[in-house]
Amino acid sequence: NFMLTQPHSVSESPGKTVTISCTRDSGTIASNYVQWYQQRPGSSPTTVIYEDDQRPSGVPDRFSGSIDSSSNSASLTISGLKTEDEADYYCQSYASNNHWVFGGGTKLTVL
Amino acid sequence: QVQLMESGGGVVQPGRSLRLSCVASGFSFNNYGMHWVRQAPGKGLEWVAVIWSDGSNKYYTDSVKGRFTISRDNSKNTLYLQFNSLRVEDTAVYYCARAGYSHDAFDIWGQGTVVTVSS
C-alpha cells in the first residue's frame, strides 16, 4: 500500500490561514478520494472534508480541501483560524485492495 | 440521532481473547459497511478491518490477519471485533466507524473503547 505523509505539526495565529499537506508516495493522488478528519484532544475523529473537497453539513466554510496532481498531494486549508480549530488532523484515502490508509496526523496549534 | 457506541474494552493479558461491540442507532445499520479503526497511545489512526453491509466480505490490515475477526448482527444493529492472541502492541483505543459518503470514507465515528494488553 501507499503511504500518506503529513507534517508533524503546524502553528499559526488566530484569524490567519493555515494549509496542511498530505503527500502520497506511490500511485496518483487523484486515483482515490481524500478525506480529512479532525480530532480534538480526548475526542473521537470527525470528518471535515470528504471526497477531496466536500464539506459535511455543519462544517464551516473556513475549511476547504483540494488535490494537486503535480505534487501528488492533498491539502486542507483552514482560514480565519479560531482557537477551537486546535486539534490533530488526519488525511485518509482508500487503497484499491480493500485497505484504507491514514496519514500520520498533523498537530495544529493556534497561538 | 445517528450514533455508534462501543463497549467491551478492558485490561487483558497477552495471548488472551476479548470481544468488542459497537451498537448503532439512528440509521439503517444493514445498509452500511462498517469499520474498526484503532489509535495506540500518543499515535495516529490505523485502519483495522471492514465488513460489508451484508457481512459477505471482510478485510483486515496485515498485522491482525488471523488473530482478529470482524462480524456483525444486523438484527441487533451491532458490530463486533473478536480478538484472539492479543499482543502488547494491540493496546489502543478502538473506534467503530460507518462507511459513508463513498466506499472510501468514514462518516460517523463512535466514542471509542480502550483495550490495554499487559501482563
mmCIF file of C-alpha atoms in Angstrom:
data_model
loop_
_atom_site.group_PDB
_atom_site.id
_atom_site.type_symbol
_atom_site.label_atom_id
_atom_site.label_comp_id
_atom_site.label_asym_id
_atom_site.label_seq_id
_atom_site.Cartn_x
_atom_site.Cartn_y
_atom_site.Cartn_z
ATOM 1 C CA ASN A 1 0.000 0.000 0.000
ATOM 2 C CA PHE A 2 0.996 3.611 -0.463
ATOM 3 C CA MET A 3 1.826 5.989 2.371
ATOM 4 C CA LEU A 4 0.382 9.421 3.095
ATOM 5 C CA THR A 5 2.879 11.842 4.616
ATOM 6 C CA GLN A 6 1.816 14.864 6.647
ATOM 7 C CA PRO A 7 3.868 17.445 8.538
ATOM 8 C CA HIS A 8 4.089 16.530 12.183
ATOM 9 C CA SER A 9 2.934 19.935 13.344
ATOM 10 C CA VAL A 10 1.931 23.397 12.161
ATOM 11 C CA SER A 11 1.132 26.546 14.055
ATOM 12 C CA GLU A 12 -0.491 29.837 13.193
ATOM 13 C CA SER A 13 -2.179 32.781 14.846
ATOM 14 C CA PRO A 14 -5.918 33.299 15.242
ATOM 15 C CA GLY A 15 -7.517 34.879 12.217
ATOM 16 C CA LYS A 16 -4.789 33.639 9.862
ATOM 17 C CA THR A 17 -4.873 30.884 7.260
ATOM 18 C CA VAL A 18 -3.054 27.568 7.514
ATOM 19 C CA THR A 19 -2.597 24.763 4.996
ATOM 20 C CA ILE A 20 -1.820 21.164 5.911
ATOM 21 C CA SER A 21 -0.369 18.943 3.198
ATOM 22 C CA CYS A 22 -0.757 15.211 2.632
ATOM 23 C CA THR A 23 1.602 13.662 0.080
ATOM 24 C CA ARG A 24 1.057 10.241 -1.477
ATOM 25 C CA ASP A 25 4.292 8.341 -2.060
ATOM 26 C CA SER A 26 3.160 5.990 -4.842
ATOM 27 C CA GLY A 27 0.286 5.940 -7.256
ATOM 28 C CA THR A 28 -1.627 9.089 -8.099
ATOM 29 C CA ILE A 29 -3.417 11.210 -5.524
ATOM 30 C CA ALA A 30 -6.392 11.541 -7.833
ATOM 31 C CA SER A 31 -6.885 7.768 -8.018
ATOM 32 C CA ASN A 32 -8.983 7.721 -4.845
ATOM 33 C CA TYR A 33 -10.770 10.356 -2.838
ATOM 34 C CA VAL A 34 -9.001 12.011 0.078
ATOM 35 C CA GLN A 35 -10.752 12.704 3.343
ATOM 36 C CA TRP A 36 -9.708 14.857 6.292
ATOM 37 C CA TYR A 37 -10.600 14.197 9.925
ATOM 38 C CA GLN A 38 -10.318 16.497 12.914
ATOM 39 C CA GLN A 39 -9.567 15.011 16.316
ATOM 40 C CA ARG A 40 -9.697 17.316 19.305
ATOM 41 C CA PRO A 41 -7.888 16.161 22.475
ATOM 42 C CA GLY A 42 -9.786 13.397 24.225
ATOM 43 C CA SER A 43 -12.389 13.097 21.455
ATOM 44 C CA SER A 44 -13.063 10.786 18.561
ATOM 45 C CA PRO A 45 -12.376 11.934 14.987
ATOM 46 C CA THR A 46 -14.938 13.847 12.957
ATOM 47 C CA THR A 47 -14.998 14.405 9.217
ATOM 48 C CA VAL A 48 -14.222 17.908 7.997
ATOM 49 C CA ILE A 49 -13.636 17.131 4.298
ATOM 50 C CA TYR A 50 -14.675 14.131 2.193
ATOM 51 C CA GLU A 51 -14.227 13.282 -1.488
ATOM 52 C CA ASP A 52 -11.273 15.694 -1.809
ATOM 53 C CA ASP A 53 -13.178 18.941 -1.355
ATOM 54 C CA GLN A 54 -16.661 18.330 0.039
ATOM 55 C CA ARG A 55 -17.731 19.673 3.417
ATOM 56 C CA PRO A 56 -20.197 17.749 5.583
ATOM 57 C CA SER A 57 -23.140 19.767 6.776
ATOM 58 C CA GLY A 58 -22.225 21.681 9.893
ATOM 59 C CA VAL A 59 -18.565 22.141 8.962
ATOM 60 C CA PRO A 60 -17.848 25.854 8.455
ATOM 61 C CA ASP A 61 -16.772 27.038 5.028
ATOM 62 C CA ARG A 62 -13.493 28.159 6.608
ATOM 63 C CA PHE A 63 -12.436 24.542 5.928
ATOM 64 C CA SER A 64 -11.574 23.616 2.359
ATOM 65 C CA GLY A 65 -9.840 20.722 0.638
ATOM 66 C CA SER A 66 -8.023 20.309 -2.633
ATOM 67 C CA ILE A 67 -5.726 17.979 -4.504
ATOM 68 C CA ASP A 68 -2.695 18.822 -6.638
ATOM 69 C CA SER A 69 -1.647 16.222 -9.166
ATOM 70 C CA SER A 70 1.657 17.957 -9.881
ATOM 71 C CA SER A 71 2.845 17.403 -6.308
ATOM 72 C CA ASN A 72 0.739 14.259 -5.814
ATOM 73 C CA SER A 73 -0.674 15.738 -2.687
ATOM 74 C CA ALA A 74 -3.859 16.852 -0.998
ATOM 75 C CA SER A 75 -4.277 19.921 1.161
ATOM 76 C CA LEU A 76 -6.554 21.041 3.940
ATOM 77 C CA THR A 77 -6.827 24.803 4.280
ATOM 78 C CA ILE A 78 -8.374 26.480 7.297
ATOM 79 C CA SER A 79 -8.967 30.208 7.049
ATOM 80 C CA GLY A 80 -9.910 32.667 9.795
ATOM 81 C CA LEU A 81 -8.327 30.380 12.382
ATOM 82 C CA LYS A 82 -10.040 30.068 15.728
ATOM 83 C CA THR A 83 -8.671 28.609 18.925
ATOM 84 C CA GLU A 84 -11.310 25.873 18.652
ATOM 85 C CA ASP A 85 -9.584 24.657 15.465
ATOM 86 C CA GLU A 86 -6.630 23.483 17.543
ATOM 87 C CA ALA A 87 -6.610 19.716 17.023
ATOM 88 C CA ASP A 88 -4.933 16.836 15.231
ATOM 89 C CA TYR A 89 -5.840 16.491 11.554
ATOM 90 C CA TYR A 90 -5.564 13.265 9.589
ATOM 91 C CA CYS A 91 -5.795 12.717 5.869
ATOM 92 C CA GLN A 92 -7.088 9.375 4.611
ATOM 93 C CA SER A 93 -7.546 7.587 1.324
ATOM 94 C CA TYR A 94 -8.563 4.181 0.050
ATOM 95 C CA ALA A 95 -6.020 1.701 -1.314
ATOM 96 C CA SER A 96 -7.572 -0.249 -4.137
ATOM 97 C CA ASN A 97 -7.101 -3.619 -2.458
ATOM 98 C CA ASN A 98 -9.761 -3.150 0.197
ATOM 99 C CA HIS A 99 -7.436 -1.416 2.605
ATOM 100 C CA TRP A 100 -7.752 2.089 3.945
ATOM 101 C CA VAL A 101 -4.757 4.345 4.635
ATOM 102 C CA PHE A 102 -4.311 7.238 7.069
ATOM 103 C CA GLY A 103 -1.629 9.876 7.139
ATOM 104 C CA GLY A 104 0.395 10.168 10.318
ATOM 105 C CA GLY A 105 -1.523 13.213 11.506
ATOM 106 C CA THR A 106 -0.686 16.891 11.936
ATOM 107 C CA LYS A 107 -0.981 18.740 15.216
ATOM 108 C CA LEU A 108 -2.377 22.215 14.612
ATOM 109 C CA THR A 109 -1.581 24.793 17.263
ATOM 110 C CA VAL A 110 -3.426 28.105 17.186
ATOM 111 C CA LEU A 111 -1.449 30.580 19.229
ATOM 112 C CA GLN B 1 -29.624 10.883 16.209
ATOM 113 C CA VAL B 2 -27.057 8.818 14.333
ATOM 114 C CA GLN B 3 -24.823 7.197 16.909
ATOM 115 C CA LEU B 4 -22.275 4.447 17.406
ATOM 116 C CA MET B 5 -21.458 3.190 20.884
ATOM 117 C CA GLU B 6 -18.538 0.844 21.542
ATOM 118 C CA SER B 7 -18.088 -1.335 24.590
ATOM 119 C CA GLY B 8 -16.090 -4.312 25.774
ATOM 120 C CA GLY B 9 -12.657 -2.793 26.246
ATOM 121 C CA GLY B 10 -10.506 -3.512 29.267
ATOM 122 C CA VAL B 11 -7.184 -4.792 30.523
ATOM 123 C CA VAL B 12 -6.200 -8.230 29.247
ATOM 124 C CA GLN B 13 -3.050 -10.319 29.370
ATOM 125 C CA PRO B 14 -1.016 -11.080 26.249
ATOM 126 C CA GLY B 15 -2.286 -14.133 24.403
ATOM 127 C CA ARG B 16 -5.819 -13.807 25.754
ATOM 128 C CA SER B 17 -9.051 -13.056 23.921
ATOM 129 C CA LEU B 18 -11.575 -10.231 24.049
ATOM 130 C CA ARG B 19 -14.624 -9.120 22.084
ATOM 131 C CA LEU B 20 -15.645 -5.559 21.372
ATOM 132 C CA SER B 21 -19.162 -4.492 20.448
ATOM 133 C CA CYS B 22 -20.457 -1.420 18.650
ATOM 134 C CA VAL B 23 -24.179 -0.695 18.792
ATOM 135 C CA ALA B 24 -25.585 1.511 16.070
ATOM 136 C CA SER B 25 -28.668 3.701 16.328
ATOM 137 C CA GLY B 26 -30.425 6.367 14.296
ATOM 138 C CA PHE B 27 -29.812 4.835 10.868
ATOM 139 C CA SER B 28 -30.426 1.667 8.864
ATOM 140 C CA PHE B 29 -27.439 -0.344 10.058
ATOM 141 C CA ASN B 30 -27.922 -3.081 7.470
ATOM 142 C CA ASN B 31 -27.351 -0.599 4.639
ATOM 143 C CA TYR B 32 -23.804 0.336 5.603
ATOM 144 C CA GLY B 33 -20.387 -1.211 5.623
ATOM 145 C CA MET B 34 -18.635 -0.827 8.952
ATOM 146 C CA HIS B 35 -15.014 -0.454 10.010
ATOM 147 C CA TRP B 36 -12.824 -0.740 13.068
ATOM 148 C CA VAL B 37 -10.027 1.830 13.421
ATOM 149 C CA ARG B 38 -7.540 1.925 16.276
ATOM 150 C CA GLN B 39 -5.250 4.501 17.851
ATOM 151 C CA ALA B 40 -2.319 3.443 20.018
ATOM 152 C CA PRO B 41 -1.426 5.767 22.900
ATOM 153 C CA GLY B 42 0.024 9.004 21.533
ATOM 154 C CA LYS B 43 -0.075 7.671 17.965
ATOM 155 C CA GLY B 44 -2.115 8.189 14.829
ATOM 156 C CA LEU B 45 -5.128 6.416 13.406
ATOM 157 C CA GLU B 46 -4.754 2.936 11.935
ATOM 158 C CA TRP B 47 -7.419 1.146 9.913
ATOM 159 C CA VAL B 48 -8.012 -2.376 11.271
ATOM 160 C CA ALA B 49 -10.883 -4.109 9.487
ATOM 161 C CA VAL B 50 -14.021 -3.672 7.376
ATOM 162 C CA ILE B 51 -17.158 -5.696 6.864
ATOM 163 C CA TRP B 52 -19.650 -5.260 4.063
ATOM 164 C CA SER B 53 -23.247 -4.281 4.904
ATOM 165 C CA ASP B 54 -24.500 -7.856 4.469
ATOM 166 C CA GLY B 55 -21.435 -9.398 6.096
ATOM 167 C CA SER B 56 -20.421 -11.043 2.818
ATOM 168 C CA ASN B 57 -16.908 -9.623 2.702
ATOM 169 C CA LYS B 58 -14.340 -8.876 5.390
ATOM 170 C CA TYR B 59 -10.858 -7.415 5.063
ATOM 171 C CA TYR B 60 -8.100 -6.822 7.597
ATOM 172 C CA THR B 61 -4.876 -4.947 7.940
ATOM 173 C CA ASP B 62 -1.937 -7.357 7.712
ATOM 174 C CA SER B 63 -0.872 -7.095 11.351
ATOM 175 C CA VAL B 64 -4.177 -8.500 12.632
ATOM 176 C CA LYS B 65 -4.986 -11.104 9.963
ATOM 177 C CA GLY B 66 -5.606 -14.488 11.524
ATOM 178 C CA ARG B 67 -5.950 -13.004 15.020
ATOM 179 C CA PHE B 68 -8.919 -10.607 14.759
ATOM 180 C CA THR B 69 -12.372 -11.354 13.374
ATOM 181 C CA ILE B 70 -14.890 -8.709 12.401
ATOM 182 C CA SER B 71 -18.561 -9.683 12.351
ATOM 183 C CA ARG B 72 -21.995 -8.147 12.602
ATOM 184 C CA ASP B 73 -25.545 -8.990 13.615
ATOM 185 C CA ASN B 74 -27.870 -6.809 11.587
ATOM 186 C CA SER B 75 -30.884 -7.957 13.631
ATOM 187 C CA LYS B 76 -29.227 -6.395 16.688
ATOM 188 C CA ASN B 77 -27.664 -3.381 14.917
ATOM 189 C CA THR B 78 -24.342 -4.494 16.340
ATOM 190 C CA LEU B 79 -20.807 -4.747 15.014
ATOM 191 C CA TYR B 80 -18.189 -6.920 16.700
ATOM 192 C CA LEU B 81 -14.432 -7.310 16.803
ATOM 193 C CA GLN B 82 -13.152 -10.569 18.258
ATOM 194 C CA PHE B 83 -9.534 -10.511 19.399
ATOM 195 C CA ASN B 84 -7.513 -13.685 19.747
ATOM 196 C CA SER B 85 -3.840 -13.969 20.685
ATOM 197 C CA LEU B 86 -3.647 -10.365 21.831
ATOM 198 C CA ARG B 87 -0.251 -8.679 21.801
ATOM 199 C CA VAL B 88 1.086 -5.729 23.777
ATOM 200 C CA GLU B 89 1.173 -3.754 20.525
ATOM 201 C CA ASP B 90 -2.609 -4.145 20.165
ATOM 202 C CA THR B 91 -3.026 -1.710 23.055
ATOM 203 C CA ALA B 92 -5.131 1.137 21.660
ATOM 204 C CA VAL B 93 -8.424 2.962 21.601
ATOM 205 C CA TYR B 94 -10.658 1.061 19.197
ATOM 206 C CA TYR B 95 -13.247 3.041 17.246
ATOM 207 C CA CYS B 96 -16.044 1.718 15.113
ATOM 208 C CA ALA B 97 -16.827 3.878 12.115
ATOM 209 C CA ARG B 98 -19.503 3.847 9.440
ATOM 210 C CA ALA B 99 -18.567 3.647 5.779
ATOM 211 C CA GLY B 100 -20.289 6.723 4.420
ATOM 212 C CA TYR B 101 -20.164 9.364 1.705
ATOM 213 C CA SER B 102 -18.448 6.815 -0.544
ATOM 214 C CA HIS B 103 -16.681 3.493 -0.355
ATOM 215 C CA ASP B 104 -13.551 5.453 0.510
ATOM 216 C CA ALA B 105 -14.555 7.278 3.661
ATOM 217 C CA PHE B 106 -15.701 7.062 7.269
ATOM 218 C CA ASP B 107 -18.533 9.431 8.082
ATOM 219 C CA ILE B 108 -19.647 8.580 11.629
ATOM 220 C CA TRP B 109 -17.351 7.508 14.467
ATOM 221 C CA GLY B 110 -18.042 6.065 17.883
ATOM 222 C CA GLN B 111 -16.515 7.416 21.060
ATOM 223 C CA GLY B 112 -14.011 4.555 21.269
ATOM 224 C CA THR B 113 -13.221 1.846 23.796
ATOM 225 C CA VAL B 114 -9.800 1.273 25.351
ATOM 226 C CA VAL B 115 -8.021 -2.056 25.108
ATOM 227 C CA THR B 116 -4.887 -2.472 27.203
ATOM 228 C CA VAL B 117 -2.796 -5.587 26.737
ATOM 229 C CA SER B 118 -0.436 -6.027 29.634
ATOM 230 C CA SER B 119 0.904 -8.746 31.875
#
